[in-house]
Structure formats: C-alpha cells, structure tokens
Coordinates of C-alpha atoms in Angstrom, one line a residue:
Chain A
M1 CA 59.5 -109.3 -13.3
R2 CA 56.3 -107.3 -14.2
M3 CA 54.3 -109.8 -12.1
V4 CA 56.6 -108.7 -8.9
G5 CA 56.6 -105.2 -9.9
A6 CA 52.6 -105.1 -9.7
V7 CA 52.6 -107.1 -6.7
M8 CA 55.0 -104.7 -5.2
V9 CA 52.8 -101.5 -6.2
V10 CA 49.5 -103.4 -5.0
A11 CA 51.4 -103.8 -1.7
S12 CA 52.5 -100.6 -1.1
A13 CA 49.3 -98.8 -2.1
F14 CA 47.7 -101.3 0.6
Y15 CA 50.3 -100.1 3.0
L16 CA 49.6 -96.5 2.8
G17 CA 45.6 -97.3 3.1
H18 CA 46.9 -99.6 6.5
L19 CA 49.0 -96.6 7.4
H20 CA 46.0 -94.0 7.1
A21 CA 43.4 -96.8 8.8
R22 CA 46.2 -97.1 12.1
Q23 CA 46.0 -93.5 12.6
K24 CA 42.5 -93.5 12.7
E25 CA 42.8 -96.8 15.1
R26 CA 45.9 -94.2 17.4
R27 CA 43.3 -91.5 17.6
V28 CA 40.6 -93.9 19.2
L29 CA 43.5 -95.1 21.2
E30 CA 44.7 -91.7 22.3
L31 CA 41.2 -90.5 23.0
V32 CA 41.0 -93.4 25.6
A33 CA 43.9 -92.9 27.2
L34 CA 43.5 -89.0 27.3
L35 CA 40.1 -89.8 29.1
A36 CA 41.8 -92.2 31.4
G37 CA 44.6 -89.6 32.1
L38 CA 42.3 -86.9 33.0
Q39 CA 40.0 -89.2 35.0
L40 CA 43.0 -89.9 37.1
L41 CA 44.0 -85.9 36.9
E42 CA 41.1 -84.7 38.4
S43 CA 40.9 -87.5 41.1
E44 CA 44.4 -86.1 42.4
V45 CA 43.3 -82.8 42.1
V46 CA 39.8 -82.7 43.5
F47 CA 40.3 -85.4 46.2
G48 CA 43.8 -86.0 46.4
R49 CA 44.4 -82.3 46.6
R50 CA 48.3 -83.3 45.5
L51 CA 50.2 -80.4 44.2
F52 CA 50.2 -79.8 40.5
A53 CA 53.3 -81.4 38.9
D54 CA 53.0 -84.1 41.5
A55 CA 49.5 -84.8 40.5
L56 CA 50.6 -84.6 36.8
S57 CA 53.6 -87.0 37.5
R58 CA 51.4 -89.8 38.7
V59 CA 49.2 -89.6 35.8
A60 CA 52.2 -89.8 33.5
E61 CA 53.4 -92.8 35.7
V62 CA 50.4 -94.9 34.7
G63 CA 51.8 -94.8 31.0
G64 CA 49.6 -95.0 27.9
E65 CA 49.4 -93.1 24.7
A66 CA 48.8 -89.9 26.6
S67 CA 51.7 -90.2 28.6
P68 CA 54.0 -87.9 26.7
F69 CA 51.7 -85.2 27.3
F70 CA 51.1 -85.2 31.2
A71 CA 54.8 -86.2 31.4
A72 CA 55.9 -83.0 29.6
A73 CA 53.8 -80.8 31.2
A74 CA 54.8 -82.2 34.6
Q75 CA 58.0 -81.5 33.9
S76 CA 57.4 -77.8 32.5
S77 CA 55.1 -77.2 36.0
R78 CA 58.3 -78.6 38.3
R79 CA 60.4 -76.3 36.6
G80 CA 58.5 -73.1 37.9
E81 CA 56.3 -72.5 35.0
P82 CA 52.8 -71.5 35.4
A83 CA 50.3 -73.9 34.9
A84 CA 48.5 -72.8 31.8
R85 CA 51.9 -72.0 30.2
A86 CA 53.3 -75.5 31.4
W87 CA 49.9 -77.4 29.9
E88 CA 49.8 -75.1 26.5
S89 CA 53.5 -75.9 25.9
A90 CA 53.3 -80.1 26.6
L91 CA 50.0 -79.8 24.2
R92 CA 52.1 -77.6 21.7
A93 CA 54.9 -80.8 22.0
W94 CA 52.3 -84.0 22.0
R95 CA 50.8 -82.3 19.1
R96 CA 53.4 -83.0 16.8
Q97 CA 53.2 -86.7 17.2
A98 CA 49.6 -87.4 18.3
Q99 CA 46.6 -88.2 15.9
L100 CA 44.2 -86.0 17.2
L101 CA 42.1 -84.2 15.2
E102 CA 41.5 -80.1 15.6
G103 CA 38.6 -80.5 17.2
D104 CA 39.9 -82.9 20.2
W105 CA 42.4 -80.4 21.3
R106 CA 39.8 -77.7 22.2
P107 CA 38.4 -79.3 25.5
L108 CA 41.9 -79.3 26.2
T109 CA 43.3 -75.9 25.5
R110 CA 39.8 -74.7 27.3
L111 CA 40.9 -77.0 30.4
G112 CA 44.4 -75.4 30.3
A113 CA 43.5 -72.3 30.8
V114 CA 42.3 -72.5 34.1
I115 CA 43.3 -75.5 35.6
G116 CA 45.5 -75.3 38.9
V117 CA 44.3 -71.9 39.7
T118 CA 40.8 -72.1 41.4
E119 CA 39.2 -74.3 44.3
A120 CA 38.8 -78.1 44.0
E121 CA 34.9 -77.8 43.3
D122 CA 35.5 -75.5 40.0
Q123 CA 38.5 -77.7 39.0
A124 CA 36.0 -80.9 39.0
R125 CA 33.6 -78.6 37.0
H126 CA 36.3 -77.9 34.3
F127 CA 37.3 -81.5 34.3
H128 CA 33.8 -82.9 33.7
M129 CA 33.1 -80.5 30.9
A130 CA 36.4 -81.6 29.2
R131 CA 35.8 -85.2 29.8
V132 CA 32.3 -85.2 28.7
E133 CA 33.3 -83.4 25.6
I134 CA 36.1 -85.8 24.9
E135 CA 33.8 -88.5 25.5
G136 CA 31.4 -87.5 23.0
R137 CA 34.3 -87.3 20.5
L138 CA 35.9 -90.8 21.6
H139 CA 32.0 -92.2 20.9
A140 CA 31.9 -90.7 17.3
A141 CA 35.2 -92.1 16.8
R142 CA 35.0 -95.3 17.9
E143 CA 31.6 -95.8 15.9
Q144 CA 33.2 -95.0 12.7
L145 CA 36.4 -96.4 13.4
P146 CA 35.4 -99.9 11.7
K147 CA 34.0 -98.3 8.3
A148 CA 36.8 -96.1 8.6
T149 CA 39.7 -98.6 8.6
R150 CA 38.2 -100.8 6.2
L151 CA 37.6 -97.7 3.5
Y152 CA 41.2 -96.8 4.0
R153 CA 42.4 -100.6 3.4
A154 CA 40.3 -101.2 0.4
L155 CA 41.0 -97.7 -1.1
G156 CA 44.6 -98.2 -0.8
L157 CA 44.3 -101.9 -2.6
S158 CA 42.0 -100.5 -5.1
M159 CA 44.3 -97.5 -5.9
G160 CA 47.1 -100.1 -5.8
L161 CA 45.3 -102.5 -8.5
V162 CA 44.2 -98.9 -10.6
V163 CA 47.7 -98.0 -10.7
V164 CA 48.6 -101.7 -11.9
I165 CA 45.8 -102.0 -14.5
F166 CA 47.2 -98.0 -15.8
L167 CA 50.8 -99.2 -16.2
Y168 CA 50.4 -102.9 -17.5
Chain B
M1 CA 65.1 -50.3 77.4
A2 CA 66.7 -51.8 74.6
N3 CA 65.9 -52.2 70.9
M4 CA 66.8 -55.7 70.7
A5 CA 66.5 -55.6 66.8
A6 CA 69.2 -53.6 66.9
L7 CA 71.5 -56.4 68.4
L8 CA 72.4 -58.2 65.2
P9 CA 71.9 -57.0 61.8
P10 CA 68.8 -58.3 60.6
K11 CA 68.6 -59.6 57.1
S12 CA 66.3 -60.6 54.7
D13 CA 66.5 -63.2 51.8
L14 CA 64.6 -61.1 48.8
S15 CA 66.1 -63.4 45.9
Q16 CA 64.0 -66.0 47.4
V17 CA 60.9 -64.4 47.6
L18 CA 61.6 -62.5 43.9
S19 CA 61.7 -65.7 42.4
Y20 CA 57.9 -65.9 42.6
F21 CA 57.8 -62.2 40.4
P22 CA 57.4 -61.7 37.2
S23 CA 60.2 -60.5 35.7
H24 CA 59.7 -57.1 34.9
L25 CA 58.5 -56.5 38.8
A26 CA 61.7 -58.7 40.2
A27 CA 64.2 -56.7 37.9
A28 CA 62.9 -53.8 39.7
I29 CA 63.1 -54.7 42.8
S30 CA 66.7 -56.0 42.4
L31 CA 67.8 -52.4 41.6
L32 CA 67.2 -51.8 45.6
P33 CA 70.5 -51.0 47.3
R34 CA 72.0 -53.6 49.0
E35 CA 71.2 -51.7 52.7
L36 CA 67.8 -51.6 51.6
S37 CA 67.1 -54.8 50.2
E38 CA 68.8 -56.8 53.8
T39 CA 66.2 -55.1 55.5
V40 CA 63.3 -55.6 53.5
Y41 CA 60.2 -57.2 55.3
E42 CA 57.2 -56.3 53.3
I43 CA 56.5 -56.5 49.8
R44 CA 52.7 -55.2 48.6
V45 CA 51.2 -56.4 45.5
N46 CA 47.8 -54.8 44.9
I47 CA 46.1 -55.0 41.5
G48 CA 45.9 -51.2 40.2
K49 CA 48.2 -50.0 43.2
P50 CA 51.7 -48.9 43.1
L51 CA 54.2 -52.1 43.9
L52 CA 55.4 -51.0 47.2
L53 CA 57.8 -52.6 50.0
H54 CA 58.4 -51.9 53.5
A55 CA 61.9 -52.0 55.3
L56 CA 63.4 -50.9 58.4
Q57 CA 64.4 -47.7 56.8
G58 CA 60.9 -47.0 55.9
E59 CA 58.2 -47.5 53.0
F60 CA 59.1 -46.9 49.0
F61 CA 57.3 -47.3 46.1
I62 CA 59.2 -49.6 43.5
T63 CA 59.8 -47.4 40.5
P64 CA 61.2 -49.4 36.8
G65 CA 64.5 -47.6 37.8
G66 CA 64.4 -48.4 41.4
P67 CA 63.0 -47.1 45.1
S68 CA 61.3 -44.1 45.0
Q69 CA 59.2 -41.9 47.6
D70 CA 56.8 -40.8 44.8
A71 CA 53.8 -43.1 44.1
G72 CA 53.1 -41.6 41.0
E73 CA 56.2 -42.9 39.6
A74 CA 55.9 -46.3 40.8
I75 CA 55.2 -49.2 38.5
V76 CA 51.4 -50.4 39.0
V77 CA 50.7 -53.9 39.5
S78 CA 48.2 -55.6 36.9
H79 CA 45.9 -58.5 36.8
D80 CA 48.4 -60.6 35.0
D81 CA 51.1 -59.8 37.8
L82 CA 49.0 -60.9 40.2
I83 CA 47.7 -64.1 38.3
H84 CA 51.9 -64.9 37.8
L85 CA 52.3 -64.7 41.7
L86 CA 49.3 -66.3 42.5
D87 CA 50.4 -69.6 40.2
A88 CA 53.6 -69.3 41.5
V89 CA 53.0 -69.0 45.1
T90 CA 50.3 -71.8 44.9
A91 CA 52.5 -74.2 42.6
S92 CA 49.7 -73.8 40.5
S93 CA 47.7 -75.8 43.3
V94 CA 44.9 -73.2 44.5
Y95 CA 42.6 -76.0 45.4
A96 CA 45.7 -78.0 47.2
L97 CA 46.3 -75.1 49.3
A98 CA 42.8 -74.0 49.9
D99 CA 42.3 -74.4 53.7
A100 CA 45.6 -72.4 54.7
M101 CA 43.9 -69.7 51.8
R102 CA 41.1 -69.6 53.8
E103 CA 43.1 -68.4 57.0
G104 CA 44.3 -65.6 55.0
F105 CA 48.2 -66.7 54.2
L106 CA 50.3 -69.0 53.0
P107 CA 53.6 -70.3 53.7
L108 CA 56.6 -70.5 51.6
P109 CA 59.8 -71.9 51.7
G110 CA 62.5 -70.4 53.8
G111 CA 59.8 -69.2 56.3
H112 CA 58.2 -66.5 54.7
R113 CA 54.9 -66.0 54.1
V114 CA 52.4 -64.4 51.6
G115 CA 49.1 -62.9 53.2
M116 CA 46.0 -62.2 50.7
V117 CA 43.0 -60.1 50.1
G118 CA 40.2 -60.2 47.6
E119 CA 36.9 -61.1 47.3
V120 CA 36.1 -63.6 50.0
R121 CA 33.0 -66.7 49.4
T122 CA 31.5 -67.3 52.3
E123 CA 28.1 -69.7 53.4
G124 CA 26.3 -69.3 56.5
G125 CA 29.1 -66.9 58.1
E126 CA 32.0 -69.1 57.4
V127 CA 34.5 -68.2 55.1
L128 CA 34.8 -71.0 52.5
G129 CA 37.8 -69.4 50.2
F130 CA 38.8 -66.6 48.1
R131 CA 36.7 -66.0 45.1
H132 CA 39.2 -63.6 43.9
V133 CA 42.6 -62.9 45.0
S134 CA 43.1 -59.1 44.2
G135 CA 46.4 -58.5 46.6
L136 CA 49.4 -60.0 48.3
N137 CA 51.8 -59.3 50.7
F138 CA 54.9 -61.0 50.7
R139 CA 56.1 -61.0 54.2
L140 CA 59.7 -61.8 54.4
C141 CA 61.1 -63.8 57.2
R142 CA 64.4 -62.9 59.3
P143 CA 65.2 -64.6 61.6
V144 CA 67.4 -62.6 64.2
F145 CA 69.7 -64.6 66.7
G146 CA 70.7 -63.7 69.9
I147 CA 68.0 -61.3 70.8
G148 CA 66.6 -63.5 73.5
R149 CA 70.0 -63.5 75.7
S150 CA 69.0 -60.0 77.1
V151 CA 65.5 -61.4 78.5
M152 CA 66.9 -64.8 79.0
R153 CA 68.6 -63.8 82.3
A154 CA 65.5 -63.0 84.0
L155 CA 63.4 -65.8 83.0
I156 CA 66.0 -68.2 84.6
K157 CA 64.7 -70.2 87.6
P158 CA 67.4 -70.2 90.6
G159 CA 67.0 -74.6 89.7
G160 CA 68.1 -74.0 86.1
G161 CA 64.7 -74.2 84.5
I162 CA 63.0 -71.3 83.3
F163 CA 59.6 -69.4 84.5
S164 CA 56.7 -69.4 82.2
T165 CA 56.6 -66.5 80.8
L166 CA 54.2 -64.4 78.8
I167 CA 55.4 -62.1 75.9
V168 CA 52.9 -59.2 75.4
A169 CA 53.5 -56.9 72.3
P170 CA 51.2 -54.9 69.6
P171 CA 51.8 -56.4 65.9
A172 CA 55.0 -56.3 64.7
A173 CA 56.8 -55.4 67.7
G174 CA 58.7 -58.5 67.8
K175 CA 57.1 -60.9 69.9
T176 CA 57.5 -64.1 67.7
T177 CA 61.0 -62.9 67.0
L178 CA 61.6 -63.2 70.4
L179 CA 59.5 -66.3 71.2
R180 CA 61.7 -68.0 68.0
D181 CA 65.0 -66.9 70.1
L182 CA 64.0 -68.2 73.3
I183 CA 62.9 -71.7 71.7
R184 CA 66.2 -71.9 69.9
T185 CA 68.2 -70.7 73.2
L186 CA 66.8 -73.3 75.5
S187 CA 66.8 -76.0 72.7
Y188 CA 70.4 -75.6 72.4
G189 CA 71.1 -74.9 75.9
A190 CA 73.5 -71.7 76.8
P191 CA 76.2 -72.7 79.2
E192 CA 77.0 -69.0 79.6
L193 CA 73.7 -67.9 81.0
G194 CA 73.7 -71.5 83.0
I195 CA 70.6 -72.8 80.9
R196 CA 71.1 -76.7 80.0
P197 CA 69.9 -77.9 76.9
H198 CA 65.6 -78.4 77.0
R199 CA 63.3 -80.2 75.5
V200 CA 60.9 -78.1 74.0
G201 CA 57.3 -78.4 72.4
V202 CA 56.0 -75.9 70.1
A203 CA 52.4 -75.8 69.2
D204 CA 52.3 -73.4 66.0
E205 CA 49.1 -72.9 64.9
R206 CA 49.5 -70.7 62.1
G207 CA 52.9 -71.8 60.8
E208 CA 54.5 -68.8 61.8
I209 CA 57.2 -70.0 64.8
G210 CA 58.7 -72.2 62.7
G211 CA 57.9 -71.0 59.3
G212 CA 56.8 -74.2 58.1
F213 CA 56.5 -75.5 54.7
R214 CA 54.6 -78.9 54.0
G215 CA 55.1 -79.9 57.7
V216 CA 59.0 -78.9 57.8
A217 CA 60.2 -75.8 59.8
Q218 CA 62.0 -73.5 57.8
I219 CA 63.8 -72.2 60.8
D220 CA 65.9 -73.1 62.8
L221 CA 64.4 -73.6 66.5
G222 CA 67.1 -76.3 68.0
P223 CA 67.6 -79.7 68.1
R224 CA 65.0 -81.1 70.7
T225 CA 62.5 -78.8 69.6
D226 CA 59.0 -80.8 68.2
I227 CA 56.7 -78.8 66.3
I228 CA 53.0 -79.5 65.6
E229 CA 52.0 -76.9 63.3
L230 CA 48.4 -75.6 61.8
C231 CA 46.6 -77.6 64.8
P232 CA 44.7 -75.7 67.1
K233 CA 46.8 -74.9 70.0
R234 CA 44.1 -76.1 72.5
H235 CA 44.8 -79.5 70.8
A236 CA 48.3 -79.4 69.7
L237 CA 49.9 -78.5 73.4
K238 CA 47.8 -81.6 75.0
M239 CA 49.3 -83.7 72.1
I240 CA 52.8 -82.3 72.5
L241 CA 52.5 -83.0 76.4
R242 CA 51.3 -86.8 76.1
G243 CA 53.3 -87.6 73.2
M244 CA 56.9 -85.7 73.4
G245 CA 57.5 -85.3 77.2
P246 CA 58.6 -81.7 76.9
E247 CA 60.1 -79.8 79.7
V248 CA 59.1 -76.1 78.1
L249 CA 56.0 -75.6 75.8
A250 CA 55.8 -72.5 73.6
T251 CA 53.2 -71.2 71.3
D252 CA 52.0 -68.0 69.8
E253 CA 49.1 -65.4 70.6
I254 CA 47.0 -66.9 73.0
G255 CA 43.6 -65.3 73.3
H256 CA 40.9 -68.4 73.0
P257 CA 39.6 -69.2 76.4
Q258 CA 40.2 -73.0 75.3
D259 CA 43.8 -71.7 75.0
G260 CA 44.1 -70.6 78.5
E261 CA 42.7 -74.2 79.8
A262 CA 45.5 -75.9 77.7
V263 CA 48.3 -73.3 78.6
L264 CA 46.8 -73.8 82.3
D265 CA 46.8 -77.7 82.2
A266 CA 50.5 -77.9 80.7
V267 CA 51.5 -75.5 84.1
L268 CA 50.0 -77.9 86.3
S269 CA 51.6 -80.9 84.8
G270 CA 55.1 -79.2 86.0
V271 CA 56.1 -78.0 82.4
S272 CA 56.9 -74.3 82.1
V273 CA 55.4 -72.5 79.0
I274 CA 56.5 -69.5 76.7
C275 CA 53.3 -67.6 75.4
T276 CA 52.9 -64.1 73.4
A277 CA 49.8 -62.5 73.3
H278 CA 48.8 -59.4 71.2
G279 CA 48.2 -56.1 73.3
A280 CA 50.3 -52.8 74.5
S281 CA 50.3 -53.6 78.0
L282 CA 49.6 -56.2 80.8
D283 CA 46.8 -54.1 81.8
E284 CA 44.9 -54.6 78.8
L285 CA 45.4 -58.0 78.7
Y286 CA 43.4 -58.0 82.2
G287 CA 40.6 -56.4 80.5
R288 CA 40.4 -59.9 78.4
P289 CA 38.2 -62.6 79.8
S290 CA 40.1 -65.4 78.5
L291 CA 43.7 -64.5 79.7
R292 CA 42.5 -62.2 83.0
P293 CA 42.1 -65.6 84.9
L294 CA 45.8 -67.2 83.7
L295 CA 47.1 -63.4 84.8
E296 CA 45.0 -63.5 87.9
E297 CA 46.5 -67.3 89.2
R298 CA 50.0 -66.0 88.0
I299 CA 50.4 -68.6 86.0
F300 CA 52.9 -66.6 84.2
L301 CA 55.9 -65.8 87.1
R302 CA 57.4 -63.7 84.2
T303 CA 55.9 -61.1 81.7
V304 CA 58.0 -59.4 78.9
V305 CA 56.5 -56.4 77.3
L306 CA 57.7 -55.1 74.1
S307 CA 56.5 -52.3 71.8
R308 CA 57.6 -50.8 68.7
R309 CA 58.8 -47.2 70.3
L310 CA 62.4 -47.3 69.4
G311 CA 61.5 -49.6 66.1
P312 CA 60.4 -53.4 66.6
G313 CA 61.6 -55.3 69.6
T314 CA 62.0 -52.2 72.1
L315 CA 61.9 -53.8 75.3
E316 CA 60.0 -52.3 77.8
Q317 CA 59.3 -54.0 80.8
I318 CA 60.3 -57.5 82.3
G319 CA 58.1 -58.1 85.5
R320 CA 57.4 -60.8 87.8
G321 CA 54.1 -61.7 86.4
E322 CA 52.1 -59.2 88.8
R323 CA 49.7 -56.2 87.9
K324 CA 51.8 -53.1 88.5

C-alpha cells in the first residue's frame, strides 16, 4: 500500500513538472503560429489589399495555435468595431488561454494601435517591426526550450521523490 | 422654367450614414426634426470645428440639444471623433482604399460618398495619398425619381430613340441627378412618353452616377443598364461600346480632350450619348478647347442647362445644340 502511495506521489509531481514543460512548449508553438499568422495577415493587407475583417478571417481559416485570436478579431471587426478595439479585445480573450509571456504581448499591442488605419507601406513597416521582435523572442524561447522542459520534468520528479522520502 | 427638385419630395437615408458616427455625434444629429433630417444632403466633420450640416432648408450647426444657427453652441469635432469616423468608413482598411482616397472621396453603401481633406503626400507633383485626414464631408445620396420626365419629352427623336444630349450645370445644380433619372427612364422605358426600353451603357468614372460600392451600383439605374465604374471614361466608353452593344451611352463631367474623342467615336458609331459638363451656360463651354469641337460639330443635338437659381435642379433652357 505504501509503495502504491509513493508511486502516486512521484507520478503526480512528475506530471506537474511535465505540465509546466508543456506550457513552455506551447508558448513556442504559439509564437510560431503567431509569426505565420502575422506574415499571412501582412501579405493579405499589403499585397492583397483585402478589407481588414476579410484578411483576418483568411488568417483564422488557416488554423493553428493563434487561430482563436485572429478569428475573434475578425468577428469583432465584422461587427463594425474599430480595428484597434477589435484587435485589443481579441488579444484580451486569447490571453486567458495562451501561454505567452508578458513581453510577447507587447509587439502585438503596439501593432494593434496602428493596424488598418494607415497606407499599405506604413502597415508593412509596422508588421515588419512586430515580426522582428516576435522572431527574437521565438529564437530565445527555442534555445531555452530543451533545457527548460528537461528542468521542469526533472524538478517534478525530484520534488516527488523528496516528498516520498519525507513521508516515509 | 421649373424647379425639378420640387417635383418629388427628396428624402435622404440619414440613419445609414449615422451608423458610422461616434455615438455622441450620432445622438445629437438624431435630434433633428423629421422634416429636416429627410432633406440633409451634407454633413461636414472637421477637427476643431463645429459639426455642420446642410439641408434643403439651409445650414445648421449641431449642438448636444439639436440643430442651431449659432456656431458657438455647436459640438466641436475632436481628433478621436475623426479617427473613429475614418476607421468606420474605411472598415479599418485605409491601406485597401488608398486609390479611392487619392481621388479625394470614398464611396459608401447606399450610394453615399465621403469626401476627405487633410495633409496630402505627393511625389513629383503626383498625389500619393493622405498623410493625415483632418476633415470629412458626408454627401448623402438622394435619388430623385421622375425629375427627368419634364426634360425627356424634348430629347425624344421622331423615330423613338433619343438625341445625344449635353447637360450643363454648375456644381450641385442637379446634373448628375437628372442624368441618373434619364438613364433609368431609358432603361425601363416609358410607354406614356413613347420611349421603349433601351440598353444603356454608363461610364461612371467617379462612381457617382450609380453610387457604386465594391463594384455594385447602389442606385437603381434600370434593368438594361451596364456600368463600368472607376475607370477613365475614355476607356470605359470604348469598352462598353465594344462589349455590351449599348443603344445609349451616358457619362458624367466630360472635360478632358480624350473624353471628347471617345464621345465622338460613340456618336459616329450610331449610339446616342448623354453627358454632363460643369458650366453655367453653353457659351462658357464654347470657351473650353476640349468641348468646343463637340459643340461646333453639333454632336449634341439637345442641350439642357440647369442652375440653382430656384434651388437645385432649376431648368433654365433646353436647346437644340446651337449657340444662341
């Protein structure tokens, strides 16, 4: 019985560590999806000259981790909300479920303030700035990912073992 | 002489345009009495200036309590108000509408238009676009049905077709309104006037005749009317002529020498042409090198002169294309 309890404690602690590691992995996936989405949105806006709501819908249709964000922004924009407000409310909604860090949101917030309201060349400049910043954050996140996931899983396992040692 | 605008009560769909406005401005404009709101034809929104509208009854400033003649009480338009409006009329897609904005206006659903002013970006003397928009002028579309009938009788050929016609009027005197109604009457046909239905081609260079929005005319121009919009009329006239087999061609505001050549080509190929031109009188048009040859060659066998003397659409003269 004791043995079963010890195994359960270790497994639970390992699972907690694994969940943390998964969050880190999801952040990377979200950053990748966000970058791809922004690239497609830029192309729809700058080259396709599609209306903002239509451009967002196209990006949302492609799917991926960032799809809920683009879909929510498209929906608000279609309802007639100004672009900045549609973008901001979609960011707020996505924030509740996404694993991005505080700094990851900043380029998106800055982009939201100008999106749709200037000419194509200026839009391209703002998209580029946002993408460069997110690319930098993605690069750093990818570099840290193997170490971080190993660390969280090992930490979970170790914590489980420590608890078992203390209990028994 | 008749005031054609008075033949039918012109009504404007103000609520359609107010949907673009920030709520506090829309609420104030909504306080207009019904008889005034139905005749509004312009709303001017300029940063730092009082909110102003024009109706057939005159000019009114908008205060939080409704219309007033006193500018001091009026709501002053803020930068945020203008940004809200610009965002709304462009559907947050300034980048997609830059070409239209370069022309100085945007078409809206319902045939309405919004004119723009502000700081313009140029290169080598060419307009690239707006750097900052500081003012908008909402021009409400008020299609007036039936005003062309009083003119139409004079345009009918003995054989049943119609004479090529030039409508001459100063700005805001109703020449496009009359042109639309002539197009519509020809397209539907008017048996009571002895007019059978005609195939009509419209070269709508500025999207003003059909009030086009995303390629679809918002104003009824009849079931047999083909429209090419936002295309230089010299090209559009040729395209319709070659492609759609029109019996009548119509276009707005001819003035460029190449417009004259395209009109001449159309007339020589046996199609009747109805055009409008800016001017107070026929004599004034004789002074323009681009129009003088058309008038001297008597390409237009009918001329209609309008003014604003008794209000928009005052019919001053219907001539036989000859100088007085």
